[in-house]
């Protein structure tokens, strides 16, 4: 791996970290800094050797530069205070500076198609982080009236950058899988598949407004945790050691937590005829995730691949990098789901399903007040049930929803900690759901699989 490959891989991780650090950040600073990241990436892009997929007439980076120039025009239109050079986003600014410095490296030492994919991934992650910050500020109560037009225009342009870069990545992935249909899987395909799921899942959580979104999200996360277990066993050259077994155990527990979360919301979704599909992009990404893991772990006839077959289809070092990033991202997704659960008005439930859940969790004779609002009216009325319409999540079910989301946060964080790239939770998590919102004990000693072992 060349110095350029190492640097771009590191910057991909830096960009991915922006997705989980959006609370309390200034959206205008993010809008001001995003064009600098794109411009720096475009400098490397232009200096790379020519690639048959990129021509002067169809260069996607030119389209991204046009979109970010529009962001600059929007900022200038809304006053000099927003065009000041003194305030930049503290996460995106170092990323742009590092990309500018990267241009001084030897750009001929890497596969230009792979390098362009990494650059586009960095832009995609950065644009999505900016988009989430702006969207979150717009739906929050603290947005100043004079900022709203600016944020609305900025959100539209950040969305353009997000979707253009995502489209390039999907097309590049499609080209590789089309040309190598009968060949061993490209070493980067698993990473791209997980990256697409990460981005789509994060966007879906931010805009979640139906139980189906949480159901599909939980299915994808549970699938990932289940698939990582045989994958990790396959890439251990001398058998699974005690530390790796600890990680696999944590993966099993995290997978069960996500499965339980999905089952809880599935019970509240209602009959298929009355339930929309939810986030279609998330459902599509879930199907791709399932197909990708199946291609790695299963033969075309449905039999499991041997460990040797599985490893032959992967770049072990890149796979371990992708696994680590997936564990980081899923812990972030769990926290985002927990945030959604704290605002249950965002996720209405089906009236009939909600009534069934109430009677399952509670006895009307023992807890009659839980079936009534403060004014004495029914939480779910006969008319709600007759019309089979969505209603707010009943108060009596919110504690159960919070228990599920708390367990998902705890189990996902424990799995990440056990990866050996962060402190580990010293005691295995209990299978009983608790209300604690953070692991109680942290052991600074590393455990599990490291990013640099085994050797490639």
Short mmCIF file of C-alpha atoms in Angstrom, two decimals:
data_model
loop_
_atom_site.label_atom_id
_atom_site.label_comp_id
_atom_site.label_asym_id
_atom_site.label_seq_id
_atom_site.Cartn_x
_atom_site.Cartn_y
_atom_site.Cartn_z
CA UNK A 1 0.00 0.00 0.00
CA UNK A 2 1.43 3.36 -1.04
CA UNK A 3 1.76 6.47 1.10
CA UNK A 4 -1.18 7.98 -0.81
CA UNK A 5 -3.34 4.93 -0.11
CA UNK A 6 -2.53 5.13 3.61
CA UNK A 7 -3.24 8.85 3.75
CA UNK A 8 -6.57 8.65 1.94
CA UNK A 9 -7.66 5.69 4.09
CA UNK A 10 -6.85 7.71 7.20
CA UNK A 11 -8.80 10.70 5.90
CA UNK A 12 -11.78 8.46 5.13
CA UNK A 13 -11.87 7.56 8.83
CA UNK A 14 -11.55 11.22 9.82
CA UNK A 15 -14.46 12.09 7.52
CA UNK A 16 -16.56 9.20 8.87
CA UNK A 17 -16.01 10.48 12.41
CA UNK A 18 -17.85 13.69 11.45
CA UNK A 19 -21.10 11.74 11.18
CA UNK A 20 -21.15 11.10 14.91
CA UNK A 21 -20.23 14.59 16.05
CA UNK A 22 -23.09 16.76 14.82
CA UNK A 23 -24.75 17.92 18.03
CA UNK A 24 -23.98 21.49 19.02
CA UNK A 25 -21.96 22.27 15.89
CA UNK A 26 -22.65 25.46 13.92
CA UNK A 27 -24.38 24.55 10.63
CA UNK A 28 -23.27 27.78 8.95
CA UNK A 29 -19.64 27.00 9.73
CA UNK A 30 -20.17 23.55 8.20
CA UNK A 31 -21.60 25.13 5.04
CA UNK A 32 -18.68 27.54 4.91
CA UNK A 33 -16.08 24.76 5.24
CA UNK A 34 -17.58 22.08 2.97
CA UNK A 35 -16.53 23.88 -0.27
CA UNK A 36 -12.94 23.95 0.99
CA UNK A 37 -12.97 20.16 1.48
CA UNK A 38 -14.39 19.62 -2.01
CA UNK A 39 -11.90 22.04 -3.58
CA UNK A 40 -8.97 20.29 -1.87
CA UNK A 41 -10.25 16.88 -3.02
CA UNK A 42 -10.69 18.25 -6.53
CA UNK A 43 -7.02 19.31 -6.57
CA UNK A 44 -5.88 15.73 -5.95
CA UNK A 45 -8.52 14.39 -8.33
CA UNK A 46 -7.25 16.55 -11.19
CA UNK A 47 -3.60 15.61 -10.52
CA UNK A 48 -4.24 11.85 -10.62
CA UNK A 49 -3.42 9.91 -13.81
CA UNK A 50 -6.25 9.71 -16.30
CA UNK A 51 -8.93 7.09 -15.77
CA UNK A 52 -11.22 5.66 -18.49
CA UNK A 53 -14.25 6.31 -16.24
CA UNK A 54 -13.52 10.05 -16.05
CA UNK A 55 -13.60 12.32 -19.10
CA UNK A 56 -13.54 16.09 -19.49
CA UNK A 57 -17.20 16.03 -20.53
CA UNK A 58 -18.43 13.92 -17.61
CA UNK A 59 -16.13 14.69 -14.71
CA UNK A 60 -18.27 14.37 -11.56
CA UNK A 61 -15.86 16.49 -9.54
CA UNK A 62 -16.62 19.48 -11.78
CA UNK A 63 -20.29 19.11 -10.93
CA UNK A 64 -19.47 18.98 -7.22
CA UNK A 65 -17.34 22.12 -7.51
CA UNK A 66 -20.24 23.91 -9.17
CA UNK A 67 -22.57 22.91 -6.33
CA UNK A 68 -20.15 24.10 -3.66
CA UNK A 69 -19.57 27.40 -5.48
CA UNK A 70 -23.32 27.91 -5.19
CA UNK A 71 -22.99 27.43 -1.42
CA UNK A 72 -20.41 30.25 -1.41
CA UNK A 73 -22.77 32.48 -3.36
CA UNK A 74 -25.59 31.74 -0.91
CA UNK A 75 -23.37 32.65 2.02
CA UNK A 76 -22.28 35.91 0.42
CA UNK A 77 -25.87 36.80 -0.43
CA UNK A 78 -26.83 36.59 3.23
CA UNK A 79 -24.25 39.02 4.53
CA UNK A 80 -20.57 39.43 5.24
CA UNK A 81 -20.85 37.89 8.71
CA UNK A 82 -21.47 34.53 7.06
CA UNK A 83 -18.58 34.98 4.63
CA UNK A 84 -15.96 35.64 7.29
CA UNK A 85 -12.73 33.67 7.15
CA UNK A 86 -12.50 33.55 10.93
CA UNK A 87 -15.04 30.80 11.67
CA UNK A 88 -14.72 27.35 10.13
CA UNK A 89 -16.07 23.99 11.18
CA UNK A 90 -13.57 22.44 13.58
CA UNK A 91 -14.07 18.96 12.14
CA UNK A 92 -14.11 19.71 8.40
CA UNK A 93 -11.35 22.35 8.44
CA UNK A 94 -8.49 19.96 9.36
CA UNK A 95 -9.82 17.51 6.78
CA UNK A 96 -9.57 20.11 4.03
CA UNK A 97 -6.09 21.14 5.16
CA UNK A 98 -4.92 17.50 5.20
CA UNK A 99 -6.26 16.97 1.68
CA UNK A 100 -4.36 20.03 0.48
CA UNK A 101 -1.14 18.64 1.96
CA UNK A 102 -1.85 15.23 0.38
CA UNK A 103 -1.51 16.76 -3.08
CA UNK A 104 2.27 16.95 -2.47
CA UNK A 105 2.54 13.13 -2.25
CA UNK A 106 3.43 10.86 -5.17
CA UNK A 107 0.05 10.58 -6.91
CA UNK A 108 1.25 8.07 -9.51
CA UNK A 109 1.86 5.27 -7.02
CA UNK A 110 -1.80 4.26 -6.60
CA UNK A 111 -4.58 2.92 -8.76
CA UNK A 112 -6.28 6.17 -9.90
CA UNK A 113 -9.74 4.57 -9.88
CA UNK A 114 -9.32 3.46 -6.26
CA UNK A 115 -7.90 6.85 -5.22
CA UNK A 116 -10.81 8.65 -6.88
CA UNK A 117 -13.23 6.37 -5.08
CA UNK A 118 -11.57 7.23 -1.76
CA UNK A 119 -11.69 10.96 -2.54
CA UNK A 120 -15.35 10.76 -3.50
CA UNK A 121 -16.07 8.82 -0.31
CA UNK A 122 -14.40 11.57 1.74
CA UNK A 123 -16.51 14.20 -0.03
CA UNK A 124 -19.65 12.10 0.43
CA UNK A 125 -19.08 11.70 4.17
CA UNK A 126 -18.24 15.39 4.61
CA UNK A 127 -21.28 16.56 2.65
CA UNK A 128 -23.55 14.23 4.56
CA UNK A 129 -22.21 15.47 7.91
CA UNK A 130 -22.85 19.08 6.82
CA UNK A 131 -26.30 18.15 5.56
CA UNK A 132 -27.25 16.49 8.84
CA UNK A 133 -26.06 19.50 10.85
CA UNK A 134 -28.08 21.93 8.74
CA UNK A 135 -31.20 19.72 8.72
CA UNK A 136 -30.98 19.24 12.48
CA UNK A 137 -30.77 22.98 13.05
CA UNK A 138 -33.75 23.63 10.80
CA UNK A 139 -36.02 21.21 12.67
CA UNK A 140 -34.80 22.38 16.08
CA UNK A 141 -36.58 25.08 18.06
CA UNK A 142 -33.53 27.36 18.39
CA UNK A 143 -33.14 28.38 14.74
CA UNK A 144 -33.13 32.15 14.40
CA UNK A 145 -35.65 33.48 11.90
CA UNK A 146 -33.01 35.37 9.91
CA UNK A 147 -30.96 32.19 9.49
CA UNK A 148 -33.75 30.02 8.11
CA UNK A 149 -33.60 31.11 4.43
CA UNK A 150 -29.83 30.68 4.45
CA UNK A 151 -30.04 27.24 6.02
CA UNK A 152 -32.77 26.13 3.63
CA UNK A 153 -30.68 27.13 0.58
CA UNK A 154 -27.55 25.68 2.13
CA UNK A 155 -29.35 22.41 2.87
CA UNK A 156 -30.40 22.12 -0.78
CA UNK A 157 -26.82 22.57 -2.02
CA UNK A 158 -25.28 20.28 0.61
CA UNK A 159 -27.88 17.67 -0.40
CA UNK A 160 -26.77 18.04 -4.03
CA UNK A 161 -23.14 17.38 -3.09
CA UNK A 162 -24.19 14.44 -0.91
CA UNK A 163 -26.31 12.83 -3.61
CA UNK A 164 -23.88 13.49 -6.50
CA UNK A 165 -20.96 11.95 -4.65
CA UNK A 166 -23.13 9.03 -3.49
CA UNK A 167 -24.26 8.44 -7.07
CA UNK A 168 -20.64 8.25 -8.26
CA UNK A 169 -19.80 5.70 -5.56
CA UNK A 170 -22.81 3.53 -6.44
CA UNK A 171 -21.95 3.61 -10.16
CA UNK A 172 -18.30 2.79 -9.48
CA UNK A 173 -19.37 -0.12 -7.30
CA UNK A 174 -21.77 -1.32 -10.00
CA UNK A 175 -19.03 -1.19 -12.67
CA UNK A 176 -16.71 -3.32 -10.58
CA UNK A 177 -19.32 -5.96 -9.77
CA UNK A 178 -20.49 -6.09 -13.42
CA UNK A 179 -17.01 -6.58 -14.85
CA UNK A 180 -16.00 -9.09 -12.18
CA UNK A 181 -19.18 -11.12 -11.87
CA UNK A 182 -17.38 -14.44 -11.96
CA UNK A 183 -14.17 -13.28 -10.30
CA UNK A 184 -13.22 -13.13 -6.61
CA UNK A 185 -14.79 -10.14 -4.92
CA UNK A 186 -12.88 -6.90 -5.25
CA UNK A 187 -11.08 -6.25 -1.94
CA UNK A 188 -12.78 -2.85 -1.56
CA UNK A 189 -16.34 -4.01 -2.25
CA UNK A 190 -17.07 -5.01 1.34
CA UNK A 191 -15.85 -1.64 2.57
CA UNK A 192 -17.97 0.24 0.03
CA UNK A 193 -21.02 -1.84 0.91
CA UNK A 194 -20.61 -1.10 4.62
CA UNK A 195 -19.90 2.58 3.90
CA UNK A 196 -23.08 2.91 1.86
CA UNK A 197 -25.09 1.25 4.61
CA UNK A 198 -23.49 3.60 7.18
CA UNK A 199 -24.42 6.73 5.23
CA UNK A 200 -27.93 5.54 4.37
CA UNK A 201 -28.65 4.37 7.91
CA UNK A 202 -27.49 7.64 9.43
CA UNK A 203 -29.63 9.69 7.05
CA UNK A 204 -32.64 7.46 7.70
CA UNK A 205 -32.38 7.85 11.47
CA UNK A 206 -32.21 11.64 11.19
CA UNK A 207 -35.43 11.73 9.14
CA UNK A 208 -37.18 8.70 10.69
CA UNK A 209 -40.95 9.14 10.88
CA UNK A 210 -42.27 5.58 10.79
CA UNK A 211 -41.57 2.29 12.64
CA UNK A 212 -40.58 0.66 9.32
CA UNK A 213 -37.40 2.74 9.27
CA UNK A 214 -36.35 1.46 12.68
CA UNK A 215 -37.32 -2.10 11.69
CA UNK A 216 -35.16 -2.04 8.56
CA UNK A 217 -32.32 -0.38 10.44
CA UNK A 218 -32.43 -3.01 13.17
CA UNK A 219 -32.51 -5.80 10.57
CA UNK A 220 -29.40 -4.42 8.87
CA UNK A 221 -27.47 -3.97 12.09
CA UNK A 222 -28.43 -7.43 13.35
CA UNK A 223 -27.41 -8.95 10.01
CA UNK A 224 -24.04 -7.19 10.17
CA UNK A 225 -23.27 -8.43 13.65
CA UNK A 226 -24.25 -11.98 12.66
CA UNK A 227 -22.16 -11.93 9.45
CA UNK A 228 -19.08 -10.52 11.18
CA UNK A 229 -18.82 -13.57 13.44
CA UNK A 230 -17.94 -16.17 10.73
CA UNK A 231 -15.96 -13.49 8.89
CA UNK A 232 -13.74 -12.87 11.91
CA UNK A 233 -13.29 -16.60 12.47
CA UNK A 234 -12.22 -17.02 8.84
CA UNK A 235 -9.52 -14.35 8.91
CA UNK A 236 -7.83 -15.65 12.05
CA UNK A 237 -4.95 -17.71 10.60
CA UNK A 238 -4.24 -19.79 13.72
CA UNK A 239 -7.69 -20.08 15.24
CA UNK A 240 -9.70 -17.66 17.33
CA UNK A 241 -7.98 -16.59 20.53
CA UNK A 242 -9.66 -15.66 23.82
CA UNK A 243 -9.74 -11.95 23.02
CA UNK A 244 -11.36 -12.54 19.64
CA UNK A 245 -13.88 -14.88 21.26
CA UNK A 246 -14.77 -12.02 23.61
CA UNK A 247 -15.41 -9.79 20.61
CA UNK A 248 -17.52 -12.47 18.90
CA UNK A 249 -19.53 -12.90 22.12
CA UNK A 250 -20.17 -9.15 22.21
CA UNK A 251 -21.23 -9.26 18.54
CA UNK A 252 -23.77 -11.97 19.37
CA UNK A 253 -25.19 -9.89 22.24
CA UNK A 254 -25.35 -6.74 20.12
CA UNK A 255 -27.09 -8.63 17.32
CA UNK A 256 -29.73 -9.88 19.78
CA UNK A 257 -30.26 -6.35 21.12
CA UNK A 258 -30.91 -4.99 17.63
CA UNK A 259 -33.19 -7.96 16.83
CA UNK A 260 -35.23 -7.24 19.98
CA UNK A 261 -35.46 -3.56 19.04
CA UNK A 262 -36.74 -4.45 15.58
CA UNK A 263 -39.28 -6.90 17.02
CA UNK A 264 -40.60 -4.23 19.42
CA UNK A 265 -41.24 -1.75 16.61
CA UNK A 266 -42.52 -4.50 14.31
CA UNK A 267 -45.30 -5.14 16.83
CA UNK A 268 -46.27 -1.47 16.55
CA UNK A 269 -46.16 -1.20 12.77
CA UNK A 270 -49.55 -2.72 12.00
CA UNK A 271 -50.72 -4.79 9.04
CA UNK A 272 -48.71 -4.42 5.80
CA UNK A 273 -51.68 -2.93 3.95
CA UNK A 274 -51.79 0.00 6.39
CA UNK A 275 -48.03 0.46 6.72
CA UNK A 276 -45.80 2.32 4.27
CA UNK A 277 -42.45 0.85 3.36
CA UNK A 278 -40.55 3.47 5.38
CA UNK A 279 -37.24 4.73 4.02
CA UNK A 280 -36.89 3.12 0.57
CA UNK A 281 -33.19 3.96 0.28
CA UNK A 282 -32.57 2.20 3.60
CA UNK A 283 -34.49 -0.87 2.44
CA UNK A 284 -32.44 -0.95 -0.78
CA UNK A 285 -29.20 -0.57 1.17
CA UNK A 286 -30.26 -3.41 3.47
CA UNK A 287 -30.84 -5.69 0.49
CA UNK A 288 -27.40 -4.80 -0.90
CA UNK A 289 -25.86 -5.46 2.52
CA UNK A 290 -27.49 -8.89 2.69
CA UNK A 291 -26.37 -9.74 -0.84
CA UNK A 292 -22.82 -8.55 -0.18
CA UNK A 293 -22.36 -10.61 2.96
CA UNK A 294 -23.90 -13.63 1.22
CA UNK A 295 -21.41 -13.31 -1.66
CA UNK A 296 -18.50 -13.25 0.78
CA UNK A 297 -19.65 -16.05 3.08
CA UNK A 298 -21.77 -18.34 0.89
CA UNK A 299 -21.22 -20.26 -2.33
CA UNK A 300 -23.73 -19.84 -5.19
CA UNK A 301 -25.36 -23.17 -4.19
CA UNK A 302 -26.04 -21.83 -0.67
CA UNK A 303 -23.32 -23.77 1.13
CA UNK A 304 -20.97 -21.86 3.48
CA UNK A 305 -17.56 -21.04 2.06
CA UNK A 306 -14.50 -22.45 3.74
CA UNK A 307 -12.28 -20.04 5.67
CA UNK A 308 -9.71 -20.21 2.84
CA UNK A 309 -12.34 -19.34 0.23
CA UNK A 310 -13.64 -16.43 2.28
CA UNK A 311 -10.17 -14.98 2.87
CA UNK A 312 -9.27 -15.34 -0.81
CA UNK A 313 -12.12 -12.97 -1.67
CA UNK A 314 -11.00 -10.27 0.74
CA UNK A 315 -8.13 -7.98 1.52
CA UNK A 316 -7.68 -8.85 5.20
CA UNK A 317 -6.22 -5.50 6.25
CA UNK A 318 -8.93 -3.49 4.49
CA UNK A 319 -11.58 -5.85 5.86
CA UNK A 320 -10.41 -5.30 9.43
CA UNK A 321 -10.45 -1.54 8.79
CA UNK A 322 -14.02 -1.83 7.49
CA UNK A 323 -15.10 -3.95 10.45
CA UNK A 324 -13.68 -1.43 12.89
CA UNK A 325 -15.41 1.45 11.11
CA UNK A 326 -18.67 -0.52 11.04
CA UNK A 327 -18.47 -1.05 14.82
CA UNK A 328 -17.78 2.65 15.36
CA UNK A 329 -20.66 3.63 13.07
CA UNK A 330 -23.15 1.20 14.57
CA UNK A 331 -22.44 2.50 18.07
CA UNK A 332 -23.21 5.96 16.67
CA UNK A 333 -26.40 4.69 15.04
CA UNK A 334 -27.46 3.22 18.38
CA UNK A 335 -27.04 6.58 20.09
CA UNK A 336 -29.04 8.25 17.31
CA UNK A 337 -31.86 5.70 17.75
CA UNK A 338 -31.78 6.40 21.47
CA UNK A 339 -32.17 10.12 20.71
CA UNK A 340 -35.19 9.37 18.52
CA UNK A 341 -36.72 7.31 21.32
CA UNK A 342 -36.47 10.32 23.62
CA UNK A 343 -38.77 12.15 21.17
CA UNK A 344 -41.46 9.51 20.55
CA UNK A 345 -43.77 12.01 18.86
CA UNK A 346 -41.55 11.60 15.78
CA UNK A 347 -42.53 7.94 15.32
CA UNK A 348 -46.34 7.45 15.24
CA UNK A 349 -47.57 3.88 15.54
CA UNK A 350 -50.52 2.03 14.08
CA UNK A 351 -53.62 2.39 16.28
CA UNK A 352 -54.63 -1.26 16.21
CA UNK A 353 -51.07 -2.43 16.81
CA UNK A 354 -50.63 0.12 19.60
CA UNK A 355 -53.80 -1.06 21.34
CA UNK A 356 -52.67 -4.70 21.11
CA UNK A 357 -49.27 -3.74 22.54
CA UNK A 358 -50.89 -1.85 25.40
CA UNK A 359 -52.98 -4.84 26.39
CA UNK A 360 -49.91 -7.10 26.06
CA UNK A 361 -47.67 -4.94 28.26
CA UNK A 362 -50.38 -3.83 30.70
CA UNK A 363 -53.58 -5.04 32.26
CA UNK A 364 -56.48 -2.61 31.85
CA UNK A 365 -57.81 -3.67 35.24
CA UNK A 366 -54.47 -3.16 36.99
CA UNK A 367 -53.31 -0.04 35.14
CA UNK A 368 -56.51 1.70 33.97
CA UNK A 369 -54.90 5.15 33.98
CA UNK A 370 -52.36 4.07 31.38
CA UNK A 371 -55.16 3.72 28.82
CA UNK A 372 -56.38 7.30 29.38
CA UNK A 373 -55.04 10.79 28.73
CA UNK A 374 -54.94 13.38 31.51
CA UNK A 375 -58.30 14.77 30.40
CA UNK A 376 -59.89 11.31 30.73
CA UNK A 377 -60.08 10.59 26.99
CA UNK A 378 -58.79 7.30 25.61
CA UNK A 379 -55.16 7.20 24.55
CA UNK A 380 -56.28 5.25 21.49
CA UNK A 381 -59.91 5.83 20.58
CA UNK A 382 -62.33 3.39 18.93
CA UNK A 383 -62.34 5.71 15.91
CA UNK A 384 -58.53 5.49 15.69
CA UNK A 385 -58.84 1.71 15.64
CA UNK A 386 -61.71 1.72 13.14
CA UNK A 387 -59.81 3.96 10.73
CA UNK A 388 -56.59 2.00 11.32
CA UNK A 389 -54.66 5.26 11.47
CA UNK A 390 -51.34 6.30 13.04
CA UNK A 391 -51.33 7.61 16.61
CA UNK A 392 -48.56 8.89 18.92
CA UNK A 393 -46.66 6.21 20.82
CA UNK A 394 -48.63 5.75 24.05
CA UNK A 395 -46.87 6.96 27.19
CA UNK A 396 -47.15 3.50 28.76
CA UNK A 397 -45.01 2.02 25.94
CA UNK A 398 -42.29 4.67 26.01
CA UNK A 399 -40.43 3.10 28.92
CA UNK A 400 -40.25 -0.19 26.99
CA UNK A 401 -39.00 1.66 23.88
CA UNK A 402 -36.33 3.37 25.97
CA UNK A 403 -35.24 0.06 27.49
CA UNK A 404 -34.72 -1.41 24.04
CA UNK A 405 -32.77 1.61 22.79
CA UNK A 406 -30.68 1.71 25.98
CA UNK A 407 -29.76 -1.95 25.54
CA UNK A 408 -28.83 -1.33 21.89
CA UNK A 409 -26.53 1.54 22.92
CA UNK A 410 -24.89 -0.53 25.63
CA UNK A 411 -24.44 -3.68 23.52
CA UNK A 412 -23.22 -1.81 20.42
CA UNK A 413 -20.75 0.22 22.46
CA UNK A 414 -19.50 -2.93 24.19
CA UNK A 415 -18.91 -4.58 20.80
CA UNK A 416 -16.92 -1.57 19.62
CA UNK A 417 -14.90 -1.48 22.83
CA UNK A 418 -14.10 -5.19 22.47
CA UNK A 419 -12.62 -4.61 19.02
CA UNK A 420 -9.26 -3.78 20.59
CA UNK A 421 -9.24 -0.26 19.17
CA UNK A 422 -10.78 1.36 22.25
CA UNK A 423 -11.01 0.61 25.99
CA UNK A 424 -13.08 -2.48 26.66
CA UNK A 425 -16.02 -2.91 29.01
CA UNK A 426 -14.60 -5.14 31.72
CA UNK A 427 -17.71 -7.21 32.45
CA UNK A 428 -19.84 -8.85 29.75
CA UNK A 429 -23.16 -7.03 29.32
CA UNK A 430 -26.15 -8.59 31.03
CA UNK A 431 -28.86 -10.03 28.77
CA UNK A 432 -31.43 -8.30 31.00
CA UNK A 433 -32.38 -4.87 29.74
CA UNK A 434 -31.50 -2.08 32.13
CA UNK A 435 -32.00 1.63 32.25
CA UNK A 436 -28.32 2.58 32.57
CA UNK A 437 -27.39 4.77 29.62
CA UNK A 438 -23.61 4.19 29.72
CA UNK A 439 -21.26 1.30 30.54
CA UNK A 440 -20.45 1.49 34.24
CA UNK A 441 -16.87 0.12 34.22
CA UNK A 442 -14.17 0.73 31.66
CA UNK A 443 -10.91 -1.20 31.54
CA UNK A 444 -8.17 0.66 29.61
CA UNK A 445 -6.51 -2.55 28.44
CA UNK A 446 -7.11 -3.42 24.76
CA UNK A 447 -8.71 -6.67 23.71
CA UNK A 448 -9.84 -8.37 20.51
CA UNK A 449 -8.67 -7.98 16.95
CA UNK A 450 -6.31 -5.17 16.06
CA UNK A 451 -6.23 -3.34 12.78
CA UNK A 452 -2.75 -4.56 11.96
CA UNK A 453 -3.15 -8.26 12.68
CA UNK A 454 -3.13 -10.71 11.11
CA UNK A 455 -0.69 -9.71 8.41
CA UNK A 456 -1.93 -9.46 4.89
#
